[in-house]
CSV table of C-alpha atoms in Angstrom, one decimal:
chain,number,residue,atom,x,y,z
M,1,UNK,CA,-1.9,98.9,-23.4
M,2,UNK,CA,1.1,100.0,-21.4
M,3,UNK,CA,3.2,102.5,-23.3
M,4,UNK,CA,6.8,101.6,-23.8
M,5,UNK,CA,10.0,103.6,-24.3
M,6,UNK,CA,11.2,103.1,-27.8
M,7,UNK,CA,14.2,104.3,-29.9
M,8,UNK,CA,15.3,104.2,-33.5
M,9,UNK,CA,13.0,104.1,-36.5
M,10,UNK,CA,9.6,102.6,-35.7
M,11,UNK,CA,7.3,100.4,-37.8
M,12,UNK,CA,4.1,99.2,-36.3
M,13,UNK,CA,2.5,96.1,-37.6
M,14,UNK,CA,-1.1,96.2,-36.3
M,15,UNK,CA,-2.7,92.9,-36.9
M,16,UNK,CA,-6.2,92.8,-35.6
M,17,UNK,CA,-9.6,91.5,-36.5
M,18,UNK,CA,-10.4,94.7,-38.4
M,19,UNK,CA,-8.0,93.7,-41.1
M,20,UNK,CA,-10.0,90.6,-41.9
M,21,UNK,CA,-13.6,91.4,-40.9
M,22,UNK,CA,-14.4,94.8,-42.5
M,23,UNK,CA,-14.7,98.1,-40.7
M,24,UNK,CA,-17.0,97.3,-37.9
M,25,UNK,CA,-16.2,98.2,-34.3
M,26,UNK,CA,-14.0,95.5,-32.6
M,27,UNK,CA,-15.5,93.5,-29.8
M,28,UNK,CA,-14.0,93.7,-26.3
M,29,UNK,CA,-12.2,90.5,-26.9
M,30,UNK,CA,-10.8,91.7,-30.3
M,31,UNK,CA,-9.5,94.9,-28.7
M,32,UNK,CA,-7.6,93.1,-26.0
M,33,UNK,CA,-4.9,91.7,-28.2
M,34,UNK,CA,-1.4,91.0,-27.1
M,35,UNK,CA,1.4,93.5,-27.8
M,36,UNK,CA,5.0,92.7,-28.6
M,37,UNK,CA,8.0,95.0,-29.2
M,38,UNK,CA,10.8,93.7,-31.5
M,39,UNK,CA,14.0,95.9,-31.3
M,40,UNK,CA,16.0,95.1,-34.4
M,41,UNK,CA,18.9,96.4,-36.4
M,42,UNK,CA,18.9,98.6,-39.5
M,43,UNK,CA,18.2,96.5,-42.6
M,44,UNK,CA,15.5,94.2,-41.2
M,45,UNK,CA,12.6,96.6,-41.6
M,46,UNK,CA,11.1,94.9,-44.7
M,47,UNK,CA,11.7,91.4,-43.5
M,48,UNK,CA,9.9,91.9,-40.2
M,49,UNK,CA,7.0,93.9,-41.7
M,50,UNK,CA,6.2,90.7,-43.7
M,51,UNK,CA,7.2,88.3,-40.9
M,52,UNK,CA,5.0,90.0,-38.4
M,53,UNK,CA,1.9,89.4,-40.6
M,54,UNK,CA,2.9,85.8,-41.1
M,55,UNK,CA,3.5,85.2,-37.4
M,56,UNK,CA,0.3,87.0,-36.4
M,57,UNK,CA,-1.8,84.7,-38.6
M,58,UNK,CA,0.0,81.6,-37.2
M,59,UNK,CA,-0.6,82.8,-33.6
M,60,UNK,CA,-4.3,83.6,-34.3
M,61,UNK,CA,-4.8,80.1,-35.7
M,62,UNK,CA,-3.0,78.5,-32.8
M,63,UNK,CA,-4.4,80.5,-29.9
M,64,UNK,CA,-7.3,82.6,-31.2
M,65,UNK,CA,-5.5,85.7,-30.0
M,66,UNK,CA,-4.7,88.8,-31.9
M,67,UNK,CA,-1.3,90.4,-31.6
M,68,UNK,CA,0.1,93.9,-32.4
M,69,UNK,CA,3.8,93.9,-33.1
M,70,UNK,CA,5.9,97.1,-33.0
M,71,UNK,CA,9.3,97.2,-34.7
M,72,UNK,CA,12.2,99.5,-33.8
M,73,UNK,CA,15.3,99.8,-36.1
M,74,UNK,CA,18.7,101.5,-35.9
M,75,UNK,CA,22.3,100.6,-35.7
M,76,UNK,CA,22.7,97.4,-33.7
M,77,UNK,CA,25.0,98.7,-31.0
M,78,UNK,CA,22.7,101.8,-30.6
M,79,UNK,CA,19.7,99.6,-30.3
M,80,UNK,CA,21.3,97.4,-27.7
M,81,UNK,CA,22.1,100.4,-25.6
M,82,UNK,CA,18.6,101.7,-26.0
M,83,UNK,CA,17.3,98.4,-24.4
M,84,UNK,CA,19.8,98.7,-21.6
M,85,UNK,CA,18.7,102.2,-21.0
M,86,UNK,CA,15.0,101.5,-20.9
M,87,UNK,CA,13.6,100.6,-24.3
M,88,UNK,CA,11.2,97.9,-23.2
M,89,UNK,CA,11.8,95.3,-25.9
M,90,UNK,CA,10.2,91.9,-25.5
M,91,UNK,CA,12.6,90.5,-28.1
M,92,UNK,CA,15.7,91.7,-29.8
M,93,UNK,CA,16.8,90.6,-33.2
M,94,UNK,CA,20.3,92.2,-33.6
M,95,UNK,CA,23.3,92.1,-35.9
M,96,UNK,CA,25.8,90.8,-33.4
M,97,UNK,CA,25.7,88.3,-30.6
M,98,UNK,CA,27.9,90.7,-28.6
M,99,UNK,CA,25.1,93.3,-28.6
M,100,UNK,CA,22.8,90.8,-27.0
M,101,UNK,CA,25.5,89.7,-24.6
M,102,UNK,CA,25.7,93.4,-23.5
M,103,UNK,CA,21.9,93.3,-22.7
M,104,UNK,CA,22.5,90.0,-20.8
M,105,UNK,CA,25.3,91.6,-18.8
M,106,UNK,CA,22.9,94.4,-17.9
M,107,UNK,CA,20.6,91.8,-16.2
M,108,UNK,CA,17.8,91.9,-18.8
M,109,UNK,CA,18.5,88.5,-20.5
M,110,UNK,CA,19.1,85.3,-18.8
M,111,UNK,CA,22.4,83.4,-19.2
M,112,UNK,CA,22.4,80.8,-21.9
M,113,UNK,CA,20.3,82.8,-24.4
M,114,UNK,CA,22.4,81.6,-27.3
M,115,UNK,CA,21.4,78.0,-26.7
M,116,UNK,CA,17.6,78.8,-26.4
M,117,UNK,CA,17.0,78.5,-30.2
M,118,UNK,CA,18.6,76.5,-33.0
M,119,UNK,CA,21.9,77.3,-34.6
M,120,UNK,CA,23.1,79.4,-31.7
M,121,UNK,CA,19.9,81.5,-31.9
M,122,UNK,CA,20.8,82.7,-35.5
M,123,UNK,CA,17.7,81.9,-37.6
M,124,UNK,CA,19.2,83.3,-40.8
M,125,UNK,CA,22.6,84.5,-41.9
M,126,UNK,CA,24.1,86.9,-44.4
M,127,UNK,CA,27.5,88.0,-45.6
M,128,UNK,CA,29.3,91.2,-46.7
M,129,UNK,CA,29.5,92.2,-50.4
M,130,UNK,CA,30.2,95.4,-52.4
M,131,UNK,CA,27.4,97.4,-54.1
M,132,UNK,CA,28.7,99.4,-57.1
M,133,UNK,CA,27.0,101.6,-59.7
M,134,UNK,CA,26.1,99.9,-63.0
M,135,UNK,CA,29.1,99.5,-65.2
M,136,UNK,CA,31.5,99.5,-62.1
M,137,UNK,CA,33.5,102.4,-63.5
M,138,UNK,CA,36.3,102.0,-60.9
M,139,UNK,CA,36.7,98.3,-61.7
M,140,UNK,CA,36.2,97.2,-58.1
M,141,UNK,CA,36.5,93.4,-57.8
M,142,UNK,CA,38.1,92.7,-54.4
M,143,UNK,CA,39.1,94.4,-51.1
M,144,UNK,CA,42.4,95.8,-52.4
M,145,UNK,CA,40.6,97.8,-55.0
M,146,UNK,CA,38.9,99.8,-52.3
M,147,UNK,CA,42.2,101.5,-51.4
M,148,UNK,CA,43.1,102.5,-54.9
M,149,UNK,CA,43.5,106.2,-55.7
M,150,UNK,CA,40.3,108.0,-56.3
M,151,UNK,CA,38.0,105.3,-54.9
M,152,UNK,CA,35.4,106.6,-52.4
M,153,UNK,CA,34.0,104.1,-49.9
M,154,UNK,CA,30.7,104.2,-47.9
M,155,UNK,CA,30.5,102.0,-44.8
M,156,UNK,CA,28.8,102.6,-41.4
M,157,UNK,CA,30.6,103.2,-38.1
M,158,UNK,CA,31.6,100.1,-36.1
M,159,UNK,CA,31.0,102.0,-32.8
M,160,UNK,CA,27.2,102.1,-33.5
M,161,UNK,CA,26.5,99.6,-36.3
M,162,UNK,CA,26.8,95.8,-36.2
M,163,UNK,CA,27.0,95.5,-40.0
M,164,UNK,CA,30.0,97.8,-39.8
M,165,UNK,CA,31.8,95.4,-37.4
M,166,UNK,CA,31.2,92.6,-39.9
M,167,UNK,CA,32.6,94.8,-42.7
M,168,UNK,CA,35.7,95.5,-40.7
M,169,UNK,CA,36.3,91.9,-39.8
M,170,UNK,CA,35.8,90.7,-43.4
M,171,UNK,CA,38.4,93.3,-44.6
M,172,UNK,CA,40.8,92.2,-41.9
M,173,UNK,CA,40.4,88.5,-42.8
M,174,UNK,CA,41.2,89.3,-46.4
M,175,UNK,CA,44.4,91.2,-45.7
M,176,UNK,CA,45.6,88.7,-43.0
M,177,UNK,CA,45.3,85.8,-45.6
M,178,UNK,CA,47.1,87.8,-48.3
M,179,UNK,CA,49.8,88.9,-45.9
M,180,UNK,CA,50.3,85.5,-44.3
M,181,UNK,CA,48.8,86.5,-41.0
M,182,UNK,CA,50.7,89.7,-40.6
M,183,UNK,CA,48.8,91.8,-38.1
M,184,UNK,CA,50.7,95.0,-38.9
M,185,UNK,CA,49.8,94.6,-42.6
M,186,UNK,CA,46.2,94.1,-41.6
M,187,UNK,CA,46.2,97.3,-39.5
M,188,UNK,CA,47.8,99.3,-42.3
M,189,UNK,CA,45.3,98.0,-44.8
M,190,UNK,CA,42.3,98.9,-42.6
M,191,UNK,CA,43.9,102.3,-42.0
M,192,UNK,CA,44.1,102.9,-45.7
M,193,UNK,CA,40.6,101.6,-46.2
M,194,UNK,CA,39.1,104.1,-43.7
M,195,UNK,CA,41.1,106.9,-45.3
M,196,UNK,CA,38.9,106.2,-48.4
M,197,UNK,CA,35.7,106.3,-46.4
M,198,UNK,CA,33.7,109.3,-47.5
M,199,UNK,CA,30.9,109.1,-45.0
M,200,UNK,CA,30.7,107.0,-41.7
M,201,UNK,CA,27.0,106.7,-41.0
M,202,UNK,CA,25.7,105.4,-37.7
M,203,UNK,CA,23.8,102.4,-39.3
M,204,UNK,CA,23.7,100.2,-42.3
M,205,UNK,CA,20.5,101.7,-43.7
M,206,UNK,CA,21.9,105.2,-43.3
M,207,UNK,CA,25.0,104.1,-45.3
M,208,UNK,CA,22.8,102.6,-48.0
M,209,UNK,CA,20.8,105.9,-48.2
M,210,UNK,CA,24.0,107.8,-48.5
M,211,UNK,CA,25.2,105.7,-51.4
M,212,UNK,CA,21.9,105.0,-53.2
M,213,UNK,CA,19.7,108.0,-52.6
M,214,UNK,CA,22.3,110.7,-52.1
M,215,UNK,CA,24.6,109.4,-54.8
M,216,UNK,CA,27.8,109.6,-52.8
M,217,UNK,CA,30.7,107.2,-53.1
M,218,UNK,CA,31.9,104.7,-55.6
M,219,UNK,CA,31.2,101.5,-53.5
M,220,UNK,CA,29.1,100.6,-50.6
M,221,UNK,CA,30.3,97.8,-48.2
M,222,UNK,CA,27.0,96.2,-47.4
M,223,UNK,CA,25.1,93.3,-46.0
M,224,UNK,CA,24.3,91.0,-48.9
M,225,UNK,CA,20.5,91.3,-48.2
M,226,UNK,CA,20.8,95.1,-48.2
M,227,UNK,CA,22.6,95.1,-51.5
M,228,UNK,CA,20.0,92.9,-53.2
M,229,UNK,CA,17.2,95.1,-51.8
M,230,UNK,CA,18.9,98.1,-53.4
M,231,UNK,CA,19.1,96.4,-56.7
M,232,UNK,CA,15.4,95.4,-56.5
M,233,UNK,CA,14.3,98.9,-55.6
M,234,UNK,CA,16.5,100.5,-58.3
M,235,UNK,CA,16.6,98.0,-61.2
M,236,UNK,CA,19.4,98.4,-63.7
M,237,UNK,CA,21.3,101.0,-61.6
M,238,UNK,CA,23.6,98.8,-59.4
M,239,UNK,CA,25.7,95.7,-59.4
M,240,UNK,CA,26.8,93.4,-56.6
M,241,UNK,CA,30.5,92.4,-56.5
M,242,UNK,CA,31.3,89.4,-54.3
M,243,UNK,CA,34.8,89.7,-52.9
M,244,UNK,CA,37.1,86.7,-52.8
M,245,UNK,CA,36.9,86.5,-49.0
M,246,UNK,CA,34.1,87.6,-46.7
M,247,UNK,CA,32.6,86.6,-43.4
M,248,UNK,CA,29.6,84.6,-42.4
M,249,UNK,CA,27.4,87.2,-40.6
M,250,UNK,CA,25.1,85.6,-38.0
M,251,UNK,CA,22.5,88.0,-36.7
M,252,UNK,CA,21.2,86.8,-33.3
M,253,UNK,CA,17.8,86.8,-31.6
M,254,UNK,CA,16.8,86.6,-27.9
M,255,UNK,CA,13.9,87.1,-25.6
M,256,UNK,CA,14.5,90.0,-23.2
M,257,UNK,CA,13.5,87.9,-20.3
M,258,UNK,CA,13.0,90.6,-17.6
M,259,UNK,CA,10.8,92.8,-19.9
M,260,UNK,CA,8.8,89.8,-21.2
M,261,UNK,CA,8.0,88.7,-17.6
M,262,UNK,CA,6.9,92.2,-16.7
M,263,UNK,CA,4.7,92.4,-19.8
M,264,UNK,CA,3.3,88.9,-19.5
M,265,UNK,CA,4.6,88.1,-23.0
M,266,UNK,CA,7.1,85.3,-22.2
M,267,UNK,CA,5.2,82.6,-24.1
M,268,UNK,CA,4.4,84.9,-27.0
M,269,UNK,CA,8.0,86.2,-27.3
M,270,UNK,CA,9.5,82.7,-27.3
M,271,UNK,CA,7.0,81.6,-30.0
M,272,UNK,CA,7.7,84.7,-32.1
M,273,UNK,CA,11.4,83.8,-32.3
M,274,UNK,CA,10.9,80.0,-32.6
M,275,UNK,CA,8.6,80.5,-35.6
M,276,UNK,CA,11.5,82.2,-37.4
M,277,UNK,CA,12.7,78.6,-38.0
M,278,UNK,CA,9.5,77.4,-39.6
M,279,UNK,CA,9.5,76.5,-43.3
M,280,UNK,CA,7.3,79.5,-44.1
M,281,UNK,CA,9.5,81.9,-42.2
M,282,UNK,CA,12.7,80.5,-43.6
M,283,UNK,CA,11.4,80.9,-47.2
M,284,UNK,CA,10.3,84.4,-46.3
M,285,UNK,CA,13.9,85.1,-45.1
M,286,UNK,CA,15.2,83.9,-48.5
M,287,UNK,CA,12.7,86.0,-50.4
M,288,UNK,CA,14.1,89.0,-48.4
M,289,UNK,CA,17.6,88.1,-49.4
M,290,UNK,CA,18.7,86.6,-46.1
M,291,UNK,CA,20.3,83.1,-46.2
M,292,UNK,CA,18.0,80.6,-44.5
M,293,UNK,CA,19.6,78.6,-41.7
M,294,UNK,CA,17.7,75.5,-42.9
M,295,UNK,CA,20.1,74.1,-45.4
M,296,UNK,CA,17.4,72.4,-47.5
M,297,UNK,CA,15.6,75.7,-48.0
M,298,UNK,CA,18.8,77.6,-48.6
M,299,UNK,CA,19.4,75.3,-51.6
M,300,UNK,CA,16.1,76.5,-53.0
M,301,UNK,CA,17.7,80.0,-53.2
M,302,UNK,CA,21.2,78.7,-54.4
M,303,UNK,CA,21.1,80.7,-57.6
M,304,UNK,CA,20.3,83.9,-55.7
M,305,UNK,CA,23.3,83.9,-53.4
M,306,UNK,CA,27.0,83.7,-54.0
M,307,UNK,CA,27.4,80.4,-52.1
M,308,UNK,CA,30.9,79.8,-53.5
M,309,UNK,CA,32.4,82.7,-51.6
M,310,UNK,CA,35.1,81.9,-49.1
M,311,UNK,CA,33.7,82.8,-45.7
M,312,UNK,CA,35.6,83.1,-42.5
M,313,UNK,CA,33.5,83.0,-39.2
M,314,UNK,CA,33.5,84.9,-36.0
M,315,UNK,CA,35.2,81.8,-34.4
M,316,UNK,CA,38.3,82.6,-36.5
M,317,UNK,CA,38.5,85.8,-34.4
M,318,UNK,CA,38.0,83.9,-31.1
M,319,UNK,CA,34.3,84.6,-30.8
M,320,UNK,CA,32.4,87.8,-30.5
M,321,UNK,CA,33.6,88.8,-27.0
M,322,UNK,CA,37.2,88.4,-27.9
M,323,UNK,CA,36.7,90.2,-31.3
M,324,UNK,CA,34.8,93.1,-29.7
M,325,UNK,CA,37.5,93.6,-27.0
M,326,UNK,CA,40.3,93.5,-29.6
M,327,UNK,CA,38.8,95.6,-32.3
M,328,UNK,CA,35.8,97.7,-31.2
M,329,UNK,CA,36.0,98.4,-27.5
M,330,UNK,CA,36.9,102.0,-26.6
M,331,UNK,CA,40.6,102.4,-27.3
M,332,UNK,CA,40.9,99.2,-29.3
M,333,UNK,CA,42.1,98.6,-32.8
M,334,UNK,CA,39.4,100.5,-34.7
M,335,UNK,CA,39.8,103.6,-32.4
M,336,UNK,CA,43.5,103.4,-32.8
M,337,UNK,CA,43.3,103.2,-36.6
M,338,UNK,CA,40.6,105.8,-37.0
M,339,UNK,CA,42.4,108.2,-34.6
M,340,UNK,CA,45.5,108.0,-36.9
């Protein structure tokens, strides 16, 4: 198989006949399986490890073909740049629509990608919550508690992490509502918040490791799915706090059309993303603490998620292009605040 340039943390899901037919030498047909590269963002490792096995079984039953799927993970913005610079992804499953738009603008993805799959090509959603240590010693209940004296915050860098951008916008939405839409108050609030940030990691998983494994900080601003995963891996050590206002985070997916054509994987790549909307895949998303886009299946997990949270959407910020230009572009609001 053709070697591809990859970046970020790699996970290879090798699904071949050997897994199901003992240890014999594969036949010529078995050894000529298809190869697919999924470049994704930080917290999706566990989801796609399981999904790749599910999809490979579906594809085998449908076509008789074996498939080897490689995963690459890192901060969403960094991952998008890696694809633009030569990481030969067949599909991208990133944290922000804007990151995929950047790949589109580089000529690798065809215009209209957001309409190729259901729900604006967002097969699952999440939101932003707080992860605190058991007992919540600092009494953190909402966003304004993060700027109290002595509170140390962990959140990734919006310049490299899609999750960090969602974190920023959720905090901004909270303060705008409480200040009656006062933009200066929101800027001042975010400035105070980042003054409390102890470590600014490049990606969401790095921030989780800083908080959970390295024991730094009093609170982690996290993807909901990442917070639940930490609680599962370290039972009895952490609590999730749902703030009064957060944001509907919609990770996006797309076929990298130019690469898929060159690799001869167009049909496979499209099927790989379409199958994310199947009942089995939607339940798998819920089991991995993502909110299924299928409302019926989401209800099956209603006790797991904080579905009563008030959630703003990216449309409240004018869409991702407008939000990115306003807050995260070089020299924009985040740079101005952090530079101060």
